[in-house]
């Protein structure tokens, strides 16, 4: 069982930056691939980025490539999402998720989810 708690969301102007954190409970965090997803009002939850258990491989949605960076610190049981050059269309609730095995862009492959943190980007 893994419990995930996101933090770091908030209100920011377009062009600004935010860093989200997701802290996991449990002693096996380093064995999980981690992902960030987001859900805007009236839209389906979508893939943002993912990272392998070692941190050696990362994957990004085209819409955030070059602006967002995922990283993890297994000693702190935490995964991060650095978001730069934010746009109003990045406004959403951001969720972190964990899965065993390899990283994935597929929402349904993730076993554990956080409660989400709101990110609002004003124009």
PDB file of C-alpha atoms in Angstrom:
ATOM      1  CA  UNK A   1       0.000   0.000   0.000  1.00  0.00           C
ATOM      2  CA  UNK A   2       1.300   3.446  -0.966  1.00  0.00           C
ATOM      3  CA  UNK A   3      -0.219   6.738   0.112  1.00  0.00           C
ATOM      4  CA  UNK A   4       0.573   9.826  -1.942  1.00  0.00           C
ATOM      5  CA  UNK A   5       0.220  13.445  -0.838  1.00  0.00           C
ATOM      6  CA  UNK A   6       0.710  16.286  -3.312  1.00  0.00           C
ATOM      7  CA  UNK A   7       1.598  19.846  -2.387  1.00  0.00           C
ATOM      8  CA  UNK A   8       2.834  23.030  -3.998  1.00  0.00           C
ATOM      9  CA  UNK A   9      -0.130  24.047  -6.101  1.00  0.00           C
ATOM     10  CA  UNK A  10      -1.434  27.579  -6.212  1.00  0.00           C
ATOM     11  CA  UNK A  11      -2.203  30.623  -8.303  1.00  0.00           C
ATOM     12  CA  UNK A  12       0.473  31.964 -10.622  1.00  0.00           C
ATOM     13  CA  UNK A  13       0.580  34.393 -13.531  1.00  0.00           C
ATOM     14  CA  UNK A  14       1.245  33.213 -17.054  1.00  0.00           C
ATOM     15  CA  UNK A  15       4.973  32.813 -17.591  1.00  0.00           C
ATOM     16  CA  UNK A  16       5.572  31.983 -13.955  1.00  0.00           C
ATOM     17  CA  UNK A  17       6.779  28.822 -12.263  1.00  0.00           C
ATOM     18  CA  UNK A  18       5.614  26.361  -9.637  1.00  0.00           C
ATOM     19  CA  UNK A  19       7.110  23.221  -8.158  1.00  0.00           C
ATOM     20  CA  UNK A  20       4.812  20.437  -7.115  1.00  0.00           C
ATOM     21  CA  UNK A  21       5.857  17.749  -4.665  1.00  0.00           C
ATOM     22  CA  UNK A  22       4.407  14.336  -4.045  1.00  0.00           C
ATOM     23  CA  UNK A  23       5.466  12.531  -0.900  1.00  0.00           C
ATOM     24  CA  UNK A  24       4.872   8.809  -0.622  1.00  0.00           C
ATOM     25  CA  UNK A  25       4.473   6.670   2.427  1.00  0.00           C
ATOM     26  CA  UNK A  26       6.022   3.247   2.684  1.00  0.00           C
ATOM     27  CA  UNK A  27       9.495   1.830   2.420  1.00  0.00           C
ATOM     28  CA  UNK A  28       9.248   0.638  -1.170  1.00  0.00           C
ATOM     29  CA  UNK A  29       8.914   3.991  -2.923  1.00  0.00           C
ATOM     30  CA  UNK A  30      12.050   3.374  -4.934  1.00  0.00           C
ATOM     31  CA  UNK A  31      10.454   0.354  -6.587  1.00  0.00           C
ATOM     32  CA  UNK A  32       7.592   2.373  -8.088  1.00  0.00           C
ATOM     33  CA  UNK A  33       7.457   4.256 -11.339  1.00  0.00           C
ATOM     34  CA  UNK A  34       5.768   7.595 -10.783  1.00  0.00           C
ATOM     35  CA  UNK A  35       3.617   9.794 -12.946  1.00  0.00           C
ATOM     36  CA  UNK A  36       1.902  13.153 -12.937  1.00  0.00           C
ATOM     37  CA  UNK A  37      -1.511  13.604 -14.513  1.00  0.00           C
ATOM     38  CA  UNK A  38      -3.850  16.575 -14.647  1.00  0.00           C
ATOM     39  CA  UNK A  39      -7.537  17.203 -15.041  1.00  0.00           C
ATOM     40  CA  UNK A  40      -9.020  20.487 -16.163  1.00  0.00           C
ATOM     41  CA  UNK A  41     -12.698  21.330 -15.545  1.00  0.00           C
ATOM     42  CA  UNK A  42     -14.934  19.455 -17.925  1.00  0.00           C
ATOM     43  CA  UNK A  43     -12.052  17.442 -19.365  1.00  0.00           C
ATOM     44  CA  UNK A  44     -10.699  13.957 -18.895  1.00  0.00           C
ATOM     45  CA  UNK A  45      -7.633  13.306 -16.793  1.00  0.00           C
ATOM     46  CA  UNK A  46      -4.554  13.380 -18.995  1.00  0.00           C
ATOM     47  CA  UNK A  47      -0.933  12.280 -18.834  1.00  0.00           C
ATOM     48  CA  UNK A  48       1.661  14.951 -18.085  1.00  0.00           C
ATOM     49  CA  UNK A  49       4.920  13.175 -17.299  1.00  0.00           C
ATOM     50  CA  UNK A  50       6.379   9.985 -15.829  1.00  0.00           C
ATOM     51  CA  UNK A  51       9.666   8.809 -14.359  1.00  0.00           C
ATOM     52  CA  UNK A  52      11.147   5.355 -13.897  1.00  0.00           C
ATOM     53  CA  UNK A  53      11.888   3.911 -10.463  1.00  0.00           C
ATOM     54  CA  UNK A  54      15.561   4.871 -10.771  1.00  0.00           C
ATOM     55  CA  UNK A  55      14.917   8.285 -12.263  1.00  0.00           C
ATOM     56  CA  UNK A  56      16.911   7.309 -15.304  1.00  0.00           C
ATOM     57  CA  UNK A  57      14.038   7.565 -17.758  1.00  0.00           C
ATOM     58  CA  UNK A  58      11.496  10.330 -18.113  1.00  0.00           C
ATOM     59  CA  UNK A  59       8.567  10.869 -20.445  1.00  0.00           C
ATOM     60  CA  UNK A  60       6.569  13.985 -21.235  1.00  0.00           C
ATOM     61  CA  UNK A  61       3.397  14.942 -22.981  1.00  0.00           C
ATOM     62  CA  UNK A  62       4.096  17.092 -26.011  1.00  0.00           C
ATOM     63  CA  UNK A  63       2.153  19.960 -24.461  1.00  0.00           C
ATOM     64  CA  UNK A  64       4.631  20.300 -21.572  1.00  0.00           C
ATOM     65  CA  UNK A  65       7.894  19.159 -23.141  1.00  0.00           C
ATOM     66  CA  UNK A  66      10.620  21.725 -22.610  1.00  0.00           C
ATOM     67  CA  UNK A  67       8.668  23.518 -19.872  1.00  0.00           C
ATOM     68  CA  UNK A  68       8.090  20.864 -17.205  1.00  0.00           C
ATOM     69  CA  UNK A  69      10.667  18.640 -15.509  1.00  0.00           C
ATOM     70  CA  UNK A  70       9.976  15.570 -13.404  1.00  0.00           C
ATOM     71  CA  UNK A  71      12.489  14.328 -10.864  1.00  0.00           C
ATOM     72  CA  UNK A  72      12.560  12.124  -7.804  1.00  0.00           C
ATOM     73  CA  UNK A  73      14.497  11.734  -4.575  1.00  0.00           C
ATOM     74  CA  UNK A  74      14.142   8.161  -3.397  1.00  0.00           C
ATOM     75  CA  UNK A  75      15.834   8.956  -0.095  1.00  0.00           C
ATOM     76  CA  UNK A  76      13.003  11.402   0.632  1.00  0.00           C
ATOM     77  CA  UNK A  77      10.222   9.295  -0.909  1.00  0.00           C
ATOM     78  CA  UNK A  78       9.313  12.300  -3.034  1.00  0.00           C
ATOM     79  CA  UNK A  79       8.708  13.046  -6.693  1.00  0.00           C
ATOM     80  CA  UNK A  80       8.750  16.599  -8.012  1.00  0.00           C
ATOM     81  CA  UNK A  81       7.257  18.442 -10.932  1.00  0.00           C
ATOM     82  CA  UNK A  82       8.995  21.677 -11.831  1.00  0.00           C
ATOM     83  CA  UNK A  83       6.699  23.734 -14.043  1.00  0.00           C
ATOM     84  CA  UNK A  84       8.115  26.736 -15.890  1.00  0.00           C
ATOM     85  CA  UNK A  85       6.666  29.102 -18.484  1.00  0.00           C
ATOM     86  CA  UNK A  86       3.199  28.276 -17.283  1.00  0.00           C
ATOM     87  CA  UNK A  87       0.237  28.964 -19.545  1.00  0.00           C
ATOM     88  CA  UNK A  88      -3.451  29.435 -18.730  1.00  0.00           C
ATOM     89  CA  UNK A  89      -4.127  26.074 -20.404  1.00  0.00           C
ATOM     90  CA  UNK A  90      -2.000  24.400 -17.725  1.00  0.00           C
ATOM     91  CA  UNK A  91      -4.735  25.203 -15.222  1.00  0.00           C
ATOM     92  CA  UNK A  92      -5.918  21.915 -13.721  1.00  0.00           C
ATOM     93  CA  UNK A  93      -5.865  19.670 -10.703  1.00  0.00           C
ATOM     94  CA  UNK A  94      -2.551  17.829 -10.759  1.00  0.00           C
ATOM     95  CA  UNK A  95      -2.348  14.275  -9.470  1.00  0.00           C
ATOM     96  CA  UNK A  96       0.645  12.100  -8.790  1.00  0.00           C
ATOM     97  CA  UNK A  97       0.367   8.361  -9.205  1.00  0.00           C
ATOM     98  CA  UNK A  98       2.460   5.269  -8.578  1.00  0.00           C
ATOM     99  CA  UNK A  99       2.723   1.949 -10.336  1.00  0.00           C
ATOM    100  CA  UNK A 100       4.871  -1.127 -10.174  1.00  0.00           C
ATOM    101  CA  UNK A 101       6.965  -2.049 -13.152  1.00  0.00           C
ATOM    102  CA  UNK A 102       7.944   0.273 -15.960  1.00  0.00           C
ATOM    103  CA  UNK A 103       6.791   3.833 -16.452  1.00  0.00           C
ATOM    104  CA  UNK A 104       3.622   4.392 -18.408  1.00  0.00           C
ATOM    105  CA  UNK A 105       1.583   7.148 -20.026  1.00  0.00           C
ATOM    106  CA  UNK A 106      -1.590   5.162 -19.418  1.00  0.00           C
ATOM    107  CA  UNK A 107      -3.769   6.335 -16.565  1.00  0.00           C
ATOM    108  CA  UNK A 108      -5.368   2.945 -15.939  1.00  0.00           C
ATOM    109  CA  UNK A 109      -2.016   1.263 -15.315  1.00  0.00           C
ATOM    110  CA  UNK A 110      -1.384   3.250 -12.146  1.00  0.00           C
ATOM    111  CA  UNK A 111      -2.269   1.618  -8.858  1.00  0.00           C
ATOM    112  CA  UNK A 112      -2.125   4.483  -6.371  1.00  0.00           C
ATOM    113  CA  UNK A 113      -3.230   8.093  -6.618  1.00  0.00           C
ATOM    114  CA  UNK A 114      -2.909  11.226  -4.551  1.00  0.00           C
ATOM    115  CA  UNK A 115      -5.778  13.565  -3.778  1.00  0.00           C
ATOM    116  CA  UNK A 116      -4.592  16.223  -6.216  1.00  0.00           C
ATOM    117  CA  UNK A 117      -3.408  19.817  -5.943  1.00  0.00           C
ATOM    118  CA  UNK A 118      -4.925  22.766  -7.799  1.00  0.00           C
ATOM    119  CA  UNK A 119      -2.796  24.786 -10.192  1.00  0.00           C
ATOM    120  CA  UNK A 120      -4.334  27.951 -11.586  1.00  0.00           C
ATOM    121  CA  UNK A 121      -2.538  30.072 -14.181  1.00  0.00           C
ATOM    122  CA  UNK A 122      -3.949  33.529 -14.789  1.00  0.00           C
ATOM    123  CA  UNK A 123      -3.514  35.371 -18.080  1.00  0.00           C
TER     124      UNK A 123
END
